[in-house]
Amino acid sequence: KQEVTQIPAALSVPEGENLVLNCSFTDSAIYNLQWFRQDPGKGLTSLLLIQSSQREQTSGRLNASLDKSSGRSTLYIAASQPGDSATYLCAVNSGYSTLTFGKGTMLLVSP
Amino acid sequence: NAGVTQTPKFRILKIGQSMTLQCTQDMNHNYMYWYRQDPGMGLKLIYYSVGAGITDKGEVPNGYNVSRSTTEDFPLRLELAAPSQTSVYFCASSLNRQNNQPQHFGDGTRLSIL
């Protein structure tokens, strides 16, 4: 059974810092990995999707990497801003497009 | 751009009551999903559908039923509400069974069983 772990559970940083969120998964037989953002009381917004054959994906200040063999992914956020404050969820697709989610990292960026 | 629409947004039920959570998408996606999210936990898959007329169980299907009569709609039915079903329910959709298609989520239904 696939299990996804996210570290740290919570992170507080001052504005402008670069930061890294970590995600690990137990079964390396995945099709893709997605990073989502969830604002309080809202649904999930897809940030980046990395296919199993890819090593990284970039969107603006966000960069996600994937090391499938070691079961790890990282989400790098450059020059963090207060508007980045949210919960970040990692999810892996192990088949039939169904996702297994981690519990998330709650990020607070202070002005 | 409506995307995935869920109704209602909030609901309080009494133990033993039944209700249907509605989900509709306007993106012509084949795949649709229902997840539940409990406080401090990741999302868990309840049911999913790969097309009209086809549904399958996810990780936590007990106490729920689904149907998929059209491409657009994927309602989730609670027959006998129990306190353990207090949660936030999310519906999602994706284009098809390809590796490069992300899932798109609705804003959720917050359900309390008292």
mmCIF file of N, CA and C in Angstrom, chain B residues 15-91:
data_model
loop_
_atom_site.group_PDB
_atom_site.id
_atom_site.type_symbol
_atom_site.label_atom_id
_atom_site.label_comp_id
_atom_site.label_asym_id
_atom_site.label_seq_id
_atom_site.Cartn_x
_atom_site.Cartn_y
_atom_site.Cartn_z
ATOM 1 N N ILE B 15 -27.970 12.148 13.008
ATOM 2 C CA ILE B 15 -27.612 10.730 12.868
ATOM 3 C C ILE B 15 -28.785 9.972 12.252
ATOM 4 N N GLY B 16 -28.485 9.152 11.240
ATOM 5 C CA GLY B 16 -29.506 8.342 10.606
ATOM 6 C C GLY B 16 -30.165 8.972 9.399
ATOM 7 N N GLN B 17 -29.998 10.276 9.215
ATOM 8 C CA GLN B 17 -30.550 10.928 8.031
ATOM 9 C C GLN B 17 -29.731 10.563 6.807
ATOM 10 N N SER B 18 -30.306 10.837 5.652
ATOM 11 C CA SER B 18 -29.597 10.585 4.404
ATOM 12 C C SER B 18 -29.511 11.883 3.605
ATOM 13 N N MET B 19 -28.542 11.938 2.709
ATOM 14 C CA MET B 19 -28.421 13.092 1.828
ATOM 15 C C MET B 19 -27.527 12.747 0.651
ATOM 16 N N THR B 20 -27.605 13.587 -0.361
ATOM 17 C CA THR B 20 -26.776 13.440 -1.551
ATOM 18 C C THR B 20 -25.932 14.683 -1.731
ATOM 19 N N LEU B 21 -24.639 14.485 -1.868
ATOM 20 C CA LEU B 21 -23.726 15.567 -2.200
ATOM 21 C C LEU B 21 -23.599 15.604 -3.727
ATOM 22 N N GLN B 22 -23.823 16.786 -4.261
ATOM 23 C CA GLN B 22 -23.818 16.923 -5.716
ATOM 24 C C GLN B 22 -22.455 17.397 -6.218
ATOM 25 N N CYS B 23 -22.067 16.879 -7.383
ATOM 26 C CA CYS B 23 -20.833 17.293 -8.044
ATOM 27 C C CYS B 23 -21.071 17.302 -9.543
ATOM 28 N N THR B 24 -20.716 18.384 -10.191
ATOM 29 C CA THR B 24 -20.815 18.473 -11.631
ATOM 30 C C THR B 24 -19.587 19.186 -12.186
ATOM 31 N N GLN B 25 -19.155 18.743 -13.365
ATOM 32 C CA GLN B 25 -18.016 19.380 -14.017
ATOM 33 C C GLN B 25 -18.360 19.665 -15.474
ATOM 34 N N ASP B 26 -17.805 20.783 -15.953
ATOM 35 C CA ASP B 26 -18.127 21.221 -17.321
ATOM 36 C C ASP B 26 -16.922 21.156 -18.241
ATOM 37 N N MET B 27 -15.955 20.310 -17.913
ATOM 38 C CA MET B 27 -14.719 20.216 -18.687
ATOM 39 C C MET B 27 -14.683 18.970 -19.567
ATOM 40 N N ASN B 28 -15.786 18.213 -19.606
ATOM 41 C CA ASN B 28 -15.875 16.982 -20.390
ATOM 42 C C ASN B 28 -14.821 15.960 -19.969
ATOM 43 N N HIS B 29 -14.547 15.926 -18.654
ATOM 44 C CA HIS B 29 -13.576 14.975 -18.134
ATOM 45 C C HIS B 29 -14.189 13.591 -17.980
ATOM 46 N N ASN B 30 -13.404 12.559 -18.332
ATOM 47 C CA ASN B 30 -13.884 11.191 -18.178
ATOM 48 C C ASN B 30 -13.878 10.751 -16.717
ATOM 49 N N TYR B 31 -12.795 11.090 -16.016
ATOM 50 C CA TYR B 31 -12.587 10.581 -14.678
ATOM 51 C C TYR B 31 -13.122 11.550 -13.630
ATOM 52 N N MET B 32 -13.831 10.983 -12.649
ATOM 53 C CA MET B 32 -14.289 11.790 -11.515
ATOM 54 C C MET B 32 -14.053 11.023 -10.221
ATOM 55 N N TYR B 33 -13.887 11.777 -9.124
ATOM 56 C CA TYR B 33 -13.465 11.189 -7.856
ATOM 57 C C TYR B 33 -14.195 11.864 -6.702
ATOM 58 N N TRP B 34 -14.353 11.121 -5.617
ATOM 59 C CA TRP B 34 -14.787 11.676 -4.351
ATOM 60 C C TRP B 34 -13.741 11.354 -3.285
ATOM 61 N N TYR B 35 -13.337 12.421 -2.547
ATOM 62 C CA TYR B 35 -12.404 12.281 -1.439
ATOM 63 C C TYR B 35 -13.055 12.848 -0.177
ATOM 64 N N ARG B 36 -12.561 12.389 0.968
ATOM 65 C CA ARG B 36 -12.898 13.036 2.224
ATOM 66 C C ARG B 36 -11.605 13.473 2.907
ATOM 67 N N GLN B 37 -11.690 14.601 3.614
ATOM 68 C CA GLN B 37 -10.535 15.138 4.317
ATOM 69 C C GLN B 37 -10.914 15.395 5.772
ATOM 70 N N ASP B 38 -10.276 14.675 6.668
ATOM 71 C CA ASP B 38 -10.489 14.863 8.091
ATOM 72 C C ASP B 38 -9.393 15.772 8.640
ATOM 73 N N PRO B 39 -9.652 16.496 9.737
ATOM 74 C CA PRO B 39 -8.692 17.466 10.274
ATOM 75 C C PRO B 39 -7.303 16.862 10.470
ATOM 76 N N GLY B 40 -6.287 17.538 9.942
ATOM 77 C CA GLY B 40 -4.909 17.090 10.118
ATOM 78 C C GLY B 40 -4.535 15.868 9.310
ATOM 79 N N MET B 41 -5.424 15.447 8.419
ATOM 80 C CA MET B 41 -5.165 14.232 7.648
ATOM 81 C C MET B 41 -5.129 14.568 6.165
ATOM 82 N N GLY B 42 -4.522 13.698 5.405
ATOM 83 C CA GLY B 42 -4.567 13.845 3.956
ATOM 84 C C GLY B 42 -5.916 13.405 3.425
ATOM 85 N N LEU B 43 -6.136 13.671 2.166
ATOM 86 C CA LEU B 43 -7.391 13.267 1.540
ATOM 87 C C LEU B 43 -7.391 11.756 1.302
ATOM 88 N N LYS B 44 -8.552 11.147 1.504
ATOM 89 C CA LYS B 44 -8.696 9.712 1.261
ATOM 90 C C LYS B 44 -9.785 9.484 0.211
ATOM 91 N N LEU B 45 -9.521 8.597 -0.733
ATOM 92 C CA LEU B 45 -10.422 8.351 -1.842
ATOM 93 C C LEU B 45 -11.593 7.483 -1.407
ATOM 94 N N ILE B 46 -12.807 7.933 -1.710
ATOM 95 C CA ILE B 46 -14.009 7.189 -1.349
ATOM 96 C C ILE B 46 -14.465 6.314 -2.535
ATOM 97 N N TYR B 47 -14.746 6.944 -3.643
ATOM 98 C CA TYR B 47 -15.152 6.276 -4.882
ATOM 99 C C TYR B 47 -14.574 7.056 -6.054
ATOM 100 N N TYR B 48 -14.471 6.367 -7.193
ATOM 101 C CA TYR B 48 -14.098 7.049 -8.409
ATOM 102 C C TYR B 48 -14.830 6.436 -9.595
ATOM 103 N N SER B 49 -14.804 7.160 -10.711
ATOM 104 C CA SER B 49 -15.503 6.714 -11.917
ATOM 105 C C SER B 49 -14.642 7.037 -13.130
ATOM 106 N N VAL B 50 -14.520 6.073 -14.033
ATOM 107 C CA VAL B 50 -13.708 6.287 -15.237
ATOM 108 C C VAL B 50 -14.556 6.656 -16.437
ATOM 109 N N GLY B 51 -15.876 6.754 -16.238
ATOM 110 C CA GLY B 51 -16.769 7.154 -17.312
ATOM 111 C C GLY B 51 -18.203 6.870 -16.906
ATOM 112 N N ALA B 52 -19.136 7.373 -17.697
ATOM 113 C CA ALA B 52 -20.550 7.175 -17.397
ATOM 114 C C ALA B 52 -20.864 5.694 -17.292
ATOM 115 N N GLY B 53 -21.574 5.325 -16.215
ATOM 116 C CA GLY B 53 -21.971 3.951 -15.997
ATOM 117 C C GLY B 53 -20.954 3.074 -15.314
ATOM 118 N N ILE B 54 -19.771 3.626 -14.999
ATOM 119 C CA ILE B 54 -18.688 2.841 -14.402
ATOM 120 C C ILE B 54 -18.217 3.518 -13.119
ATOM 121 N N THR B 55 -18.291 2.779 -12.000
ATOM 122 C CA THR B 55 -17.786 3.300 -10.740
ATOM 123 C C THR B 55 -16.973 2.220 -10.037
ATOM 124 N N ASP B 56 -16.110 2.643 -9.125
ATOM 125 C CA ASP B 56 -15.298 1.688 -8.386
ATOM 126 C C ASP B 56 -14.952 2.246 -7.024
ATOM 127 N N LYS B 57 -14.720 1.321 -6.071
ATOM 128 C CA LYS B 57 -14.438 1.721 -4.706
ATOM 129 C C LYS B 57 -13.011 2.219 -4.568
ATOM 130 N N GLY B 58 -12.874 3.195 -3.653
ATOM 131 C CA GLY B 58 -11.557 3.674 -3.271
ATOM 132 C C GLY B 58 -11.139 3.068 -1.943
ATOM 133 N N GLU B 59 -10.411 3.844 -1.153
ATOM 134 C CA GLU B 59 -9.851 3.351 0.103
ATOM 135 C C GLU B 59 -10.893 3.264 1.223
ATOM 136 N N VAL B 60 -11.879 4.193 1.239
ATOM 137 C CA VAL B 60 -12.834 4.266 2.356
ATOM 138 C C VAL B 60 -14.271 4.338 1.851
ATOM 139 N N PRO B 61 -14.803 3.293 1.175
ATOM 140 C CA PRO B 61 -16.137 3.386 0.568
ATOM 141 C C PRO B 61 -17.311 3.091 1.499
ATOM 142 N N ASN B 62 -17.053 2.497 2.654
ATOM 143 C CA ASN B 62 -18.158 2.048 3.500
ATOM 144 C C ASN B 62 -19.021 3.212 3.978
ATOM 145 N N GLY B 63 -20.351 3.031 3.817
ATOM 146 C CA GLY B 63 -21.303 4.054 4.235
ATOM 147 C C GLY B 63 -21.688 5.017 3.133
ATOM 148 N N TYR B 64 -21.136 4.812 1.940
ATOM 149 C CA TYR B 64 -21.380 5.718 0.810
ATOM 150 C C TYR B 64 -21.793 4.935 -0.431
ATOM 151 N N ASN B 65 -22.520 5.618 -1.315
ATOM 152 C CA ASN B 65 -22.836 5.070 -2.623
ATOM 153 C C ASN B 65 -22.693 6.155 -3.671
ATOM 154 N N VAL B 66 -22.401 5.762 -4.897
ATOM 155 C CA VAL B 66 -22.271 6.716 -5.997
ATOM 156 C C VAL B 66 -22.970 6.169 -7.229
ATOM 157 N N SER B 67 -23.195 7.065 -8.168
ATOM 158 C CA SER B 67 -23.709 6.699 -9.481
ATOM 159 C C SER B 67 -23.106 7.647 -10.493
ATOM 160 N N ARG B 68 -23.053 7.237 -11.731
ATOM 161 C CA ARG B 68 -22.510 8.100 -12.800
ATOM 162 C C ARG B 68 -23.346 7.850 -14.051
ATOM 163 N N SER B 69 -24.444 8.564 -14.154
ATOM 164 C CA SER B 69 -25.337 8.388 -15.297
ATOM 165 C C SER B 69 -24.961 9.290 -16.465
ATOM 166 N N THR B 70 -24.231 10.365 -16.191
ATOM 167 C CA THR B 70 -23.783 11.275 -17.246
ATOM 168 C C THR B 70 -22.298 11.564 -17.066
ATOM 169 N N THR B 71 -21.673 12.106 -18.091
ATOM 170 C CA THR B 71 -20.270 12.500 -17.972
ATOM 171 C C THR B 71 -20.093 13.615 -16.966
ATOM 172 N N GLU B 72 -21.077 14.517 -16.880
ATOM 173 C CA GLU B 72 -20.927 15.725 -16.083
ATOM 174 C C GLU B 72 -21.124 15.519 -14.584
ATOM 175 N N ASP B 73 -21.984 14.581 -14.187
ATOM 176 C CA ASP B 73 -22.426 14.517 -12.802
ATOM 177 C C ASP B 73 -21.934 13.255 -12.093
ATOM 178 N N PHE B 74 -21.580 13.422 -10.812
ATOM 179 C CA PHE B 74 -21.100 12.291 -10.019
ATOM 180 C C PHE B 74 -21.550 12.511 -8.573
ATOM 181 N N PRO B 75 -22.809 12.212 -8.250
ATOM 182 C CA PRO B 75 -23.317 12.444 -6.889
ATOM 183 C C PRO B 75 -22.844 11.375 -5.908
ATOM 184 N N LEU B 76 -22.670 11.791 -4.656
ATOM 185 C CA LEU B 76 -22.267 10.903 -3.564
ATOM 186 C C LEU B 76 -23.425 10.820 -2.569
ATOM 187 N N ARG B 77 -23.849 9.612 -2.240
ATOM 188 C CA ARG B 77 -25.014 9.398 -1.392
ATOM 189 C C ARG B 77 -24.588 8.839 -0.035
ATOM 190 N N LEU B 78 -25.078 9.476 1.045
ATOM 191 C CA LEU B 78 -24.948 8.948 2.393
ATOM 192 C C LEU B 78 -26.320 8.438 2.802
ATOM 193 N N GLU B 79 -26.452 7.148 3.078
ATOM 194 C CA GLU B 79 -27.765 6.573 3.360
ATOM 195 C C GLU B 79 -28.159 6.710 4.818
ATOM 196 N N LEU B 80 -27.270 6.385 5.738
ATOM 197 C CA LEU B 80 -27.556 6.452 7.171
ATOM 198 C C LEU B 80 -26.387 7.194 7.825
ATOM 199 N N ALA B 81 -26.549 8.509 7.949
ATOM 200 C CA ALA B 81 -25.432 9.331 8.408
ATOM 201 C C ALA B 81 -24.982 8.934 9.819
ATOM 202 N N ALA B 82 -23.649 8.872 9.983
ATOM 203 C CA ALA B 82 -23.049 8.537 11.271
ATOM 204 C C ALA B 82 -22.032 9.626 11.633
ATOM 205 N N PRO B 83 -21.792 9.833 12.933
ATOM 206 C CA PRO B 83 -20.832 10.885 13.336
ATOM 207 C C PRO B 83 -19.457 10.729 12.680
ATOM 208 N N SER B 84 -19.049 9.501 12.383
ATOM 209 C CA SER B 84 -17.741 9.263 11.762
ATOM 210 C C SER B 84 -17.666 9.823 10.340
ATOM 211 N N GLN B 85 -18.811 10.180 9.779
ATOM 212 C CA GLN B 85 -18.826 10.747 8.431
ATOM 213 C C GLN B 85 -18.738 12.281 8.437
ATOM 214 N N THR B 86 -18.603 12.853 9.608
ATOM 215 C CA THR B 86 -18.320 14.288 9.689
ATOM 216 C C THR B 86 -16.959 14.549 9.066
ATOM 217 N N SER B 87 -16.951 15.384 8.023
ATOM 218 C CA SER B 87 -15.722 15.576 7.264
ATOM 219 C C SER B 87 -15.942 16.675 6.231
ATOM 220 N N VAL B 88 -14.882 16.966 5.495
ATOM 221 C CA VAL B 88 -15.001 17.822 4.321
ATOM 222 C C VAL B 88 -14.859 16.923 3.104
ATOM 223 N N TYR B 89 -15.817 17.015 2.204
ATOM 224 C CA TYR B 89 -15.847 16.150 1.038
ATOM 225 C C TYR B 89 -15.475 16.941 -0.211
ATOM 226 N N PHE B 90 -14.534 16.388 -0.963
ATOM 227 C CA PHE B 90 -14.082 17.029 -2.194
ATOM 228 C C PHE B 90 -14.361 16.126 -3.384
ATOM 229 N N CYS B 91 -14.854 16.746 -4.428
ATOM 230 C CA CYS B 91 -15.030 16.089 -5.720
ATOM 231 C C CYS B 91 -13.940 16.592 -6.657
#
